[in-house]
XYZ file of C-alpha atoms in Angstrom:
708
model
C 73.769 71.834 124.510
C 74.554 75.124 122.717
C 74.344 73.294 119.308
C 70.890 72.090 120.239
C 69.757 75.689 121.304
C 71.314 77.142 118.056
C 69.518 74.398 116.018
C 66.169 75.250 117.666
C 66.455 78.881 117.208
C 67.292 78.638 113.449
C 64.536 75.924 113.189
C 62.142 78.421 114.687
C 63.372 81.258 112.262
C 62.999 78.985 109.225
C 59.333 78.282 110.464
C 58.538 81.910 110.734
C 60.291 82.812 107.387
C 58.164 79.949 105.762
C 54.886 81.341 107.015
C 55.974 84.978 106.246
C 56.689 83.866 102.784
C 53.288 82.412 102.283
C 51.588 85.380 103.714
C 53.726 88.003 101.689
C 54.302 86.256 98.438
C 51.194 87.781 96.671
C 52.199 91.331 97.990
C 55.882 90.946 96.742
C 54.817 89.303 93.427
C 52.789 92.504 92.626
C 55.108 95.112 93.730
C 58.560 93.553 92.506
C 57.308 91.916 89.233
C 60.088 89.272 89.296
C 59.024 87.750 85.888
C 60.025 91.237 84.253
C 63.457 90.998 85.879
C 64.052 87.397 84.721
C 62.756 88.282 81.250
C 65.210 91.283 80.997
C 67.941 88.996 82.212
C 67.358 86.471 79.334
C 66.918 88.920 76.616
C 69.206 88.501 73.572
C 72.007 91.084 73.710
C 74.056 90.290 70.584
C 73.307 88.765 67.292
C 75.421 86.811 64.680
C 76.367 89.237 61.829
C 78.936 87.076 59.910
C 79.220 83.181 59.983
C 81.981 81.515 58.177
C 83.530 77.832 58.363
C 86.086 78.882 61.109
C 84.720 82.051 62.506
C 81.574 83.832 63.898
C 81.143 87.443 64.525
C 78.796 89.117 67.023
C 77.410 92.538 67.250
C 75.527 94.205 69.982
C 71.668 94.610 69.361
C 71.469 97.876 71.671
C 71.365 101.310 70.372
C 73.557 103.972 71.682
C 72.183 105.948 74.551
C 71.688 109.700 75.024
C 75.205 110.703 76.256
C 76.728 108.636 73.376
C 74.455 110.181 70.764
C 75.249 113.806 72.103
C 79.011 113.446 71.903
C 78.743 112.134 68.405
C 76.340 114.918 67.223
C 78.633 117.574 68.942
C 81.766 116.068 67.358
C 83.397 115.380 70.665
C 86.227 113.142 69.283
C 89.148 113.911 71.719
C 89.793 114.017 75.412
C 90.386 117.832 75.203
C 86.818 118.383 73.783
C 85.439 116.071 76.252
C 86.559 117.888 79.215
C 85.403 121.443 77.529
C 82.078 119.451 76.868
C 81.389 118.363 80.376
C 82.449 121.775 81.904
C 79.746 123.481 80.040
C 77.366 120.961 81.370
C 78.476 120.607 85.042
C 80.492 123.672 85.672
C 80.013 124.169 89.587
C 79.271 120.658 90.505
C 81.515 118.707 92.630
C 84.147 116.822 90.484
C 87.348 115.562 92.070
C 87.580 115.044 95.880
C 90.511 114.574 98.167
C 90.487 113.696 101.713
C 92.398 115.943 104.342
C 95.220 114.401 106.210
C 95.327 116.426 109.392
C 98.249 114.805 111.141
C 100.393 111.391 111.455
C 100.501 109.970 114.960
C 102.178 107.081 116.593
C 99.610 104.223 117.499
C 100.984 101.551 119.951
C 99.839 98.050 119.171
C 98.823 95.325 121.573
C 102.154 93.546 120.674
C 104.286 96.608 121.752
C 105.063 97.827 118.184
C 104.181 101.376 117.213
C 102.689 102.115 113.718
C 102.265 105.497 112.022
C 98.478 106.331 111.489
C 96.616 109.194 109.856
C 94.232 111.403 111.567
C 92.009 112.373 108.747
C 89.338 115.067 108.111
C 86.731 115.597 105.481
C 86.664 115.452 101.652
C 87.719 118.787 99.939
C 86.233 119.163 96.293
C 87.305 120.757 93.132
C 84.436 121.658 90.719
C 84.402 120.753 87.099
C 85.282 124.329 86.407
C 88.262 124.255 88.945
C 89.413 121.036 87.240
C 89.291 122.576 83.879
C 91.207 125.616 84.963
C 93.727 123.796 86.850
C 94.373 121.422 83.898
C 94.715 124.325 81.460
C 97.106 126.068 83.798
C 99.157 122.892 84.116
C 99.274 122.361 80.329
C 100.541 125.861 79.640
C 102.932 125.654 82.777
C 104.481 122.623 80.898
C 104.790 124.570 77.649
C 106.722 127.238 79.648
C 108.836 124.643 81.152
C 109.996 123.580 77.588
C 107.522 120.764 76.664
C 106.342 120.641 73.076
C 103.153 119.029 71.342
C 103.258 115.309 70.235
C 106.273 114.955 72.799
C 106.147 112.053 75.373
C 105.830 112.876 78.985
C 105.779 110.192 81.855
C 103.241 110.322 84.635
C 104.696 107.929 87.531
C 102.445 108.453 90.460
C 99.684 107.074 92.659
C 96.005 107.552 91.886
C 94.920 110.993 92.975
C 93.171 114.111 91.680
C 96.570 115.637 90.566
C 97.148 112.700 88.391
C 93.947 113.093 86.410
C 94.601 116.901 86.221
C 97.969 116.505 84.942
C 96.857 114.031 82.340
C 94.102 116.365 81.061
C 96.582 119.356 81.167
C 98.697 117.284 78.808
C 95.759 116.236 76.550
C 94.770 120.026 76.085
C 98.375 120.745 74.550
C 98.589 117.485 72.598
C 101.261 116.124 74.809
C 101.443 112.289 74.684
C 101.160 110.688 78.230
C 103.330 107.716 79.092
C 101.727 105.922 82.102
C 103.994 103.705 84.306
C 102.573 101.722 87.369
C 103.709 103.127 90.659
C 104.571 99.531 91.864
C 106.972 98.918 89.122
C 110.696 98.200 90.012
C 113.586 100.520 88.936
C 114.601 98.522 85.878
C 111.055 98.476 84.399
C 110.606 102.326 85.048
C 113.873 103.033 83.445
C 112.837 100.820 80.296
C 109.547 102.794 79.872
C 111.470 106.164 80.346
C 114.192 105.413 78.000
C 112.143 103.619 75.322
C 109.821 106.767 75.082
C 112.727 109.112 75.121
C 111.103 111.352 77.634
C 112.695 114.532 79.132
C 110.234 115.588 81.785
C 108.814 112.981 84.548
C 105.629 113.809 86.608
C 105.853 112.016 89.903
C 104.780 112.453 93.546
C 106.364 113.229 96.829
C 106.223 109.502 97.857
C 107.818 108.309 94.659
C 110.371 111.033 93.889
C 113.128 109.345 96.117
C 113.260 106.354 93.681
C 114.853 108.703 91.103
C 117.779 109.101 93.125
C 118.923 105.820 91.616
C 116.731 105.711 88.406
C 118.288 108.951 86.968
C 121.573 107.323 86.472
C 120.080 104.984 84.010
C 117.836 107.621 82.133
C 120.271 110.149 80.635
C 117.607 111.908 78.581
C 115.668 113.099 81.545
C 116.161 116.843 82.412
C 113.201 117.794 84.517
C 111.054 116.255 87.259
C 107.783 117.659 88.593
C 106.425 116.164 91.976
C 103.011 116.371 93.417
C 103.254 117.548 97.032
C 102.424 115.757 100.073
C 99.694 117.219 102.504
C 101.861 117.056 105.677
C 105.656 116.658 104.818
C 108.074 119.051 102.840
C 109.641 117.427 99.934
C 113.400 116.895 100.125
C 114.868 117.660 96.617
C 118.488 117.223 97.551
C 120.925 114.240 96.466
C 119.464 113.811 93.004
C 121.686 113.789 89.946
C 123.261 117.076 88.999
C 121.629 119.091 86.244
C 118.127 117.559 86.607
C 115.752 120.469 87.492
C 113.004 119.419 90.235
C 109.960 121.468 90.654
C 106.660 121.204 92.678
C 103.368 120.632 90.928
C 101.897 123.839 92.339
C 104.900 125.789 90.598
C 103.753 124.571 87.142
C 100.198 125.507 87.996
C 101.039 129.033 89.124
C 103.409 129.774 86.254
C 100.698 128.546 83.725
C 97.795 130.356 85.156
C 98.384 133.789 83.319
C 100.712 132.446 80.809
C 100.385 133.937 77.271
C 101.034 130.730 75.218
C 99.153 129.367 72.317
C 96.997 126.324 72.843
C 97.606 123.317 70.647
C 94.605 121.014 70.879
C 94.987 117.416 69.492
C 93.188 115.831 66.538
C 91.318 112.558 66.734
C 94.053 110.179 65.558
C 96.927 111.841 67.641
C 98.345 109.586 70.347
C 96.794 110.415 73.779
C 98.617 107.825 75.776
C 101.441 105.274 75.615
C 100.175 102.803 78.120
C 102.544 100.080 79.249
C 100.916 96.663 79.743
C 101.486 94.809 82.946
C 103.909 92.486 81.034
C 102.739 88.933 82.305
C 104.511 87.288 79.481
C 107.832 89.313 79.356
C 108.987 92.971 79.155
C 106.132 95.340 79.254
C 104.988 96.704 75.802
C 103.891 100.317 75.191
C 100.436 100.311 73.678
C 99.405 103.334 71.649
C 96.069 104.746 72.263
C 94.699 107.545 70.410
C 92.151 110.250 71.430
C 89.594 108.608 69.161
C 90.160 105.131 70.734
C 89.538 106.618 74.232
C 86.355 108.515 73.031
C 84.958 105.185 71.383
C 85.239 103.337 74.772
C 83.783 106.178 76.645
C 80.740 106.297 74.273
C 80.374 102.429 74.655
C 80.751 102.330 78.435
C 78.167 105.189 78.874
C 75.763 102.850 76.860
C 76.635 99.824 78.939
C 76.908 101.283 82.564
C 73.861 103.336 83.635
C 75.206 106.045 86.148
C 73.673 109.561 86.704
C 75.144 112.825 87.925
C 73.839 111.951 91.372
C 76.322 108.936 91.942
C 79.486 109.275 93.673
C 82.455 107.121 92.532
C 85.171 105.913 94.748
C 88.565 106.046 92.913
C 91.446 103.886 94.205
C 92.694 101.521 91.629
C 95.786 102.679 89.586
C 94.983 105.286 87.066
C 98.023 104.007 85.089
C 95.903 100.990 84.223
C 93.519 101.425 81.397
C 90.396 99.997 83.211
C 90.462 102.711 85.870
C 91.378 105.522 83.753
C 88.528 104.840 81.175
C 85.932 104.078 84.130
C 86.818 107.483 85.838
C 86.516 109.200 82.431
C 83.067 107.731 82.032
C 82.167 109.295 85.470
C 83.390 112.696 84.070
C 81.394 112.345 80.988
C 78.339 111.736 82.957
C 78.781 114.320 85.503
C 79.665 112.050 88.630
C 81.842 113.215 91.704
C 84.908 111.201 92.016
C 86.281 110.840 95.581
C 90.012 109.467 95.907
C 91.352 106.968 98.090
C 94.186 104.533 98.586
C 94.384 100.897 99.734
C 96.031 102.025 102.860
C 92.980 104.291 103.952
C 90.047 102.580 102.141
C 88.124 101.177 104.929
C 88.007 101.566 108.782
C 90.441 98.632 109.311
C 92.779 99.728 106.630
C 96.636 99.955 107.824
C 96.947 103.721 107.904
C 93.615 104.632 109.609
C 93.940 105.314 113.208
C 91.874 103.014 115.560
C 88.388 104.262 116.226
C 88.291 106.564 113.151
C 86.705 106.058 109.643
C 88.280 104.937 106.390
C 87.677 106.934 103.213
C 84.787 104.767 102.026
C 82.531 105.182 105.009
C 83.128 109.047 104.961
C 82.563 109.444 101.125
C 79.625 107.011 100.895
C 80.126 106.164 97.261
C 77.608 104.490 95.081
C 79.850 102.844 92.559
C 83.493 101.842 92.277
C 85.651 99.577 90.153
C 87.515 96.614 91.582
C 89.693 93.760 90.393
C 88.826 90.098 91.160
C 91.849 89.942 93.553
C 90.321 92.623 95.747
C 86.763 91.232 95.648
C 88.414 87.540 96.479
C 89.968 89.349 99.581
C 86.762 90.802 100.479
C 85.039 87.380 99.938
C 87.788 85.876 102.316
C 87.316 88.674 104.853
C 83.486 88.187 105.144
C 83.953 84.464 105.612
C 86.582 85.012 108.181
C 84.464 87.434 110.204
C 81.544 85.091 110.029
C 83.622 82.054 111.145
C 84.677 83.994 114.253
C 81.057 84.887 115.400
C 79.049 82.923 117.840
C 77.540 79.706 116.423
C 74.083 81.414 116.498
C 75.339 84.346 114.557
C 77.172 81.983 112.132
C 73.969 80.021 111.583
C 71.948 83.072 111.326
C 74.150 84.551 108.604
C 74.230 81.161 106.715
C 70.513 80.962 106.766
C 70.128 84.602 105.600
C 72.639 84.104 102.851
C 70.915 80.976 101.434
C 67.601 82.550 101.909
C 68.504 85.694 99.927
C 70.168 83.576 97.236
C 67.181 81.489 96.749
C 64.756 84.472 96.205
C 67.030 86.620 94.193
C 67.447 83.756 91.715
C 63.677 83.789 91.410
C 63.831 87.472 90.500
C 62.818 88.938 94.175
C 64.844 91.353 96.319
C 64.750 90.829 100.112
C 64.635 94.256 101.893
C 64.027 93.011 105.379
C 66.890 90.378 105.420
C 69.148 93.209 103.950
C 68.216 95.551 106.740
C 68.473 93.031 109.561
C 71.475 90.899 108.321
C 73.357 92.573 105.478
C 73.309 96.177 106.506
C 76.441 95.539 108.539
C 78.403 94.055 105.690
C 77.216 96.821 103.300
C 78.654 99.478 105.786
C 82.034 98.257 105.011
C 82.150 100.532 101.917
C 79.893 103.264 103.323
C 76.268 101.452 103.056
C 75.311 103.066 99.707
C 77.181 101.104 97.076
C 74.832 100.006 94.336
C 77.159 99.048 91.694
C 80.667 97.542 91.481
C 82.281 97.289 88.222
C 85.037 94.596 87.834
C 87.591 93.686 85.164
C 91.260 92.662 84.554
C 90.416 88.908 85.051
C 87.626 86.427 85.133
C 85.574 86.766 88.466
C 84.866 83.417 90.065
C 81.074 82.552 90.479
C 81.420 82.084 94.226
C 82.895 85.590 94.737
C 80.425 87.241 92.411
C 77.402 85.730 94.177
C 78.660 86.633 97.689
C 79.622 90.393 96.829
C 76.032 90.595 95.287
C 74.314 89.223 98.286
C 76.497 90.822 101.093
C 77.594 94.150 99.580
C 75.771 95.425 96.661
C 72.958 94.097 94.259
C 74.717 94.884 90.973
C 78.288 93.540 90.184
C 78.966 94.275 86.678
C 81.802 92.122 84.901
C 83.490 93.382 81.845
C 86.249 92.181 79.462
C 88.750 94.216 77.701
C 92.609 94.739 77.280
C 94.764 97.555 77.078
C 95.061 96.934 73.304
C 91.332 97.239 73.063
C 91.376 100.506 75.271
C 89.630 98.594 77.932
C 86.719 97.947 75.894
C 85.270 94.473 74.448
C 82.195 93.157 76.478
C 80.263 94.417 79.468
C 77.661 92.617 81.217
C 74.060 93.939 80.777
C 72.576 95.874 83.694
C 69.636 93.230 83.927
C 71.761 90.195 83.842
C 71.335 88.038 86.942
C 73.902 85.320 85.981
C 77.518 84.982 87.375
C 80.805 83.738 85.738
C 80.310 85.597 82.426
C 81.816 88.533 80.857
C 78.864 90.196 79.104
C 77.929 90.886 75.429
C 79.841 93.054 72.858
C 79.837 96.717 73.570
C 77.852 98.990 70.994
C 81.091 100.282 69.443
C 82.878 96.927 68.702
C 82.549 93.337 67.233
C 83.499 90.050 68.867
C 84.748 87.316 66.651
C 85.454 83.700 67.723
C 88.088 81.830 65.546
C 88.834 78.252 65.441
C 92.017 77.347 67.647
C 92.607 73.749 66.520
C 95.666 73.203 68.655
C 93.455 73.667 71.636
C 90.486 71.768 70.278
C 88.247 74.841 70.357
C 86.108 75.418 67.400
C 83.038 77.483 66.492
C 81.077 74.253 65.472
C 81.415 72.976 69.052
C 78.160 72.075 70.762
C 76.328 73.289 72.930
C 78.180 76.693 72.286
C 80.467 78.213 69.763
C 84.067 78.416 71.143
C 87.383 79.744 69.793
C 90.050 82.522 70.138
C 88.425 86.028 70.821
C 89.175 88.893 68.266
C 88.024 92.254 69.022
C 87.280 94.887 66.223
C 86.272 98.549 66.080
C 87.204 102.090 66.680
C 88.698 101.420 70.169
C 91.514 99.213 68.828
C 94.956 100.573 69.322
C 97.141 101.453 66.464
C 99.758 99.011 67.716
C 102.779 98.746 70.103
C 105.268 101.590 70.458
C 108.469 100.772 68.423
C 107.581 97.229 67.866
C 106.341 96.821 64.461
C 106.828 92.938 64.432
C 104.753 92.296 67.594
C 102.123 94.849 66.107
C 101.910 92.834 62.806
C 101.466 89.524 64.896
C 98.597 90.704 66.990
C 96.872 93.386 65.134
C 95.381 93.692 61.590
C 93.069 95.797 59.516
C 90.373 94.136 57.437
C 89.222 94.891 53.882
C 86.576 97.428 55.274
C 89.378 99.390 57.019
C 88.066 97.854 60.534
C 90.987 97.430 63.089
C 91.129 94.022 64.700
C 93.239 92.669 67.899
C 93.935 89.029 68.419
C 93.493 88.499 72.222
C 94.951 85.101 72.997
C 91.844 84.610 75.159
C 89.377 81.665 74.511
C 85.581 82.201 74.765
C 82.368 80.717 74.161
C 79.072 82.415 73.246
C 75.965 81.626 74.838
C 72.525 81.820 73.059
C 71.756 85.313 74.516
C 74.938 86.649 72.849
C 76.879 86.744 76.118
C 80.686 85.695 76.139
C 82.216 83.587 78.743
C 86.080 83.469 79.149
C 86.891 79.989 79.333
C 90.710 79.605 78.694
C 93.766 81.458 77.508
C 96.296 80.100 74.905
C 99.258 80.661 77.041
C 97.602 79.095 80.081
C 96.597 75.922 78.435
C 98.680 72.770 79.342
C 98.090 69.215 77.760
C 98.865 66.478 80.386
C 100.350 63.086 79.568
C 96.976 61.287 79.312
C 95.948 64.018 76.726
C 93.645 66.036 79.055
C 93.929 69.839 78.600
C 94.166 72.032 81.775
C 93.441 75.723 81.864
C 95.927 76.852 84.556
C 94.101 80.206 84.845
C 90.816 78.758 85.302
C 91.948 76.384 88.018
C 93.730 79.224 89.873
C 90.563 81.404 89.768
C 88.669 78.624 91.551
C 91.439 77.569 94.004
C 92.096 81.436 95.006
C 88.688 81.291 96.873
C 90.073 78.610 99.198
C 90.368 80.196 102.506
C 93.976 79.173 103.111
C 95.266 80.508 99.660
C 96.504 84.192 99.466
C 97.947 83.439 96.067
C 98.495 80.503 93.818
C 100.392 79.404 90.653
C 99.531 75.811 89.272
C 102.131 74.087 87.175
C 101.590 71.417 84.683
C 104.217 69.272 83.004
C 103.063 67.749 79.732
C 105.202 64.592 80.548
C 103.073 64.021 83.804
C 99.366 63.235 84.262
C 98.832 65.699 87.267
C 99.414 69.324 88.131
C 101.378 70.789 91.182
C 100.837 74.213 92.828
C 102.979 76.913 94.426
C 100.702 78.281 97.264
C 101.309 81.662 99.203
C 99.356 80.743 102.121
C 96.979 83.016 104.152
C 98.946 83.529 107.470
C 95.851 83.495 109.673
C 94.475 80.279 108.307
C 97.896 78.529 108.507
C 98.216 79.434 112.037
C 94.809 78.009 112.649
C 95.844 74.764 110.999
C 98.979 74.809 113.235
C 96.989 75.079 116.460
C 94.810 72.255 115.476
C 97.944 70.112 114.860
C 99.642 71.356 118.079
C 102.410 73.190 116.150
C 101.376 76.703 117.428
C 104.825 77.400 118.665
C 106.386 77.468 115.098
C 107.178 80.558 113.001
C 105.447 81.070 109.730
C 108.430 79.974 107.849
C 108.798 76.886 109.778
C 105.144 75.955 109.158
C 105.644 76.534 105.355
C 108.390 73.876 105.415
C 106.434 71.444 107.582
C 105.232 68.281 105.640
C 102.279 67.915 108.004
C 101.034 71.328 107.336
C 101.654 70.750 103.722
C 99.491 67.708 103.743
C 96.595 69.460 105.451
C 96.783 72.498 102.945
C 96.710 69.985 100.070
C 93.582 68.178 101.521
C 91.926 71.680 101.865
C 92.734 72.465 98.290
C 91.427 69.053 96.985
C 88.153 69.369 99.017
C 87.774 73.025 97.655
C 88.597 71.986 94.027
C 85.840 69.178 94.256
C 83.337 71.725 95.660
C 84.134 74.081 92.766
C 83.566 71.167 90.324
C 87.156 70.854 89.038
C 88.075 67.564 87.343
C 90.381 65.227 89.219
C 93.223 65.854 86.845
C 92.758 69.588 87.191
C 93.417 69.536 91.059
C 97.009 69.777 92.148
C 98.435 66.536 93.518
C 101.181 68.153 95.312
C 101.863 71.666 96.824
C 104.770 73.755 97.888
C 104.084 76.531 100.460
C 106.006 79.814 99.670
C 106.807 82.265 102.503
C 107.469 85.109 100.098
C 104.235 87.359 99.289
C 104.544 87.820 95.507
C 104.630 91.451 94.620
C 105.546 93.501 91.446
C 108.833 94.647 93.108
C 110.053 90.920 92.998
C 109.042 90.527 89.441
C 106.765 87.478 90.062
C 103.487 89.277 89.410
C 102.725 92.219 87.193
C 101.758 95.681 88.521
C 97.948 94.475 87.894
C 98.901 91.460 90.102
C 98.616 88.871 87.089
C 101.089 85.913 87.681
C 104.329 85.909 85.594
C 104.466 82.251 85.044
C 107.786 82.082 83.397
C 109.375 84.119 86.072
C 107.604 82.047 88.939
C 108.833 78.776 87.408
C 112.378 80.049 87.116
C 112.306 80.901 90.740
C 110.799 77.807 92.056
C 112.028 75.216 89.555
C 113.820 73.167 92.154
C 110.708 72.977 94.196
C 108.597 72.011 91.115
C 110.979 69.207 90.474
C 110.750 68.023 94.093
C 106.989 67.978 93.989
C 106.889 65.864 90.699
C 109.808 63.606 92.117
C 107.625 63.002 95.145
């Protein structure tokens, strides 16, 4: 009976919307001018500049925008000059915001457990002038602390205002910053510290205890500086004898009135040694010069339209080149950056006290960066929430979603539907987000579309690597398509080169395909202390232009936009001769509700793939209830063959829906009880799969799947 009522109600809404569309169409047509939006979306964004038998080179057709032209005219070619330049323009404007933590309280849960939760206040702001003063004091304080120009110094801390200030303090005095992810294991940290021969480490209250063990493996380290906690006093006892440990504020206060000579960097000096996430082995230190970073900042300012009225939400790791350069673009354009953490981001985050607001609703940002993994989780979260609604609300949401999708593809916006249906989902991030920048991996078209419809109209995908200083391609502001990485940025060329082994060639129809090479002023000088790998991956052409071989496979569409379709290391040839792109299959299957994480494996002696799946616990328990197995634990369910069979069926159905070929869809699955984390060494700090390590850990299960 309820289904009949719901069907009738939705039928009435559809009829009303049909009449509404007929009456309002002429008005919307005149006001919104959809043909202009579609025309801008289709415009050619890059042209072929060199065409050879085995390669094609593409260059942007766009000209540098005002900000880019100004920094070139004013010879702003280092990060030190960049900060001085923006302080003159935006002096007293809000720059870096940190939210107050007022207290930490025990909060009893319905199951009887007690969790620690934060009572949080407002955002406190440093102006651009405050930022510059503090960075200058920190740099001079480091000099007094014994640090010398061009000497390496490690920053090992979570994303926060002090991270950015410390980095700029180092840039001002030509200290080379070594960045390490806060999620790295002890051995990886020790490797980075020892290889770069650092004597001073900058860390935080939360991460300082790690060094009680690490210092025994890092004999050169003499001094540690820690960023203080808002509530707790830091315990500095129990560390290796002879290592001096000082708070961040001590360095600031000692440098405030220090009479030391400043030693600003030159364009070709190394600003950062940034360790890659190491998906294929030991992390490599990538050298990035001040000139590399300024090249990217100019290009990003051309590609991403932001103004000083925007507010940016910073929460991704600043030790990742994507977040560091995105936030630096914000500084260059006068934005306010409010900092957050995954533990306090939204109202339902794990450290936010029940009934109080997360950082995003308090900050009300207009733009932020995200990686596909986070957007995939938001995608699943929205779908989960919808599935728990009443049948009518579910049907209403689905109608509104399809209605908006239909009209946005025609070039229209839907203000009434946004206000009535999607206003609630937009409030998840504060209600004012107009742009999300995403990079780090290809974003699935389904996730891209859902985020655009439910959260914000503009999801801009980009493509770049640490070795290219985060810069290669960025989606055009007016591009309305999904699943593509954008056109070459204004500072670099993109070249496609034949990869015969994988059957990708620039003569392919309908689109040229091949390995992507990136060339420009943003390309790194190479890997730290690794000349052999540098020669293998980098080269300089006869014109003096620096190039990097990415190992990624792309195709270029007629409008000059690149689509990432494969990766050399991800390609497996099955027994019957079909090629399977493991990364592509995983990107599609990750959007299946039952999947938390997945690693697809292909044996070239077999004619099908198999998959290791970390299941979503909520969905796994829902399947168990349906099968009458609700009394079993998560570990028991993961080893239950009936559950395994249902999960495989869901994966197959989802794979078909995503238009995967039959041979691409896994024929067997193994459910893994462990959540893959950087600490386990199965994923990188950027949460990319470490295939070899996963295979080694689960080789027995892989053999079992093929044997069955």
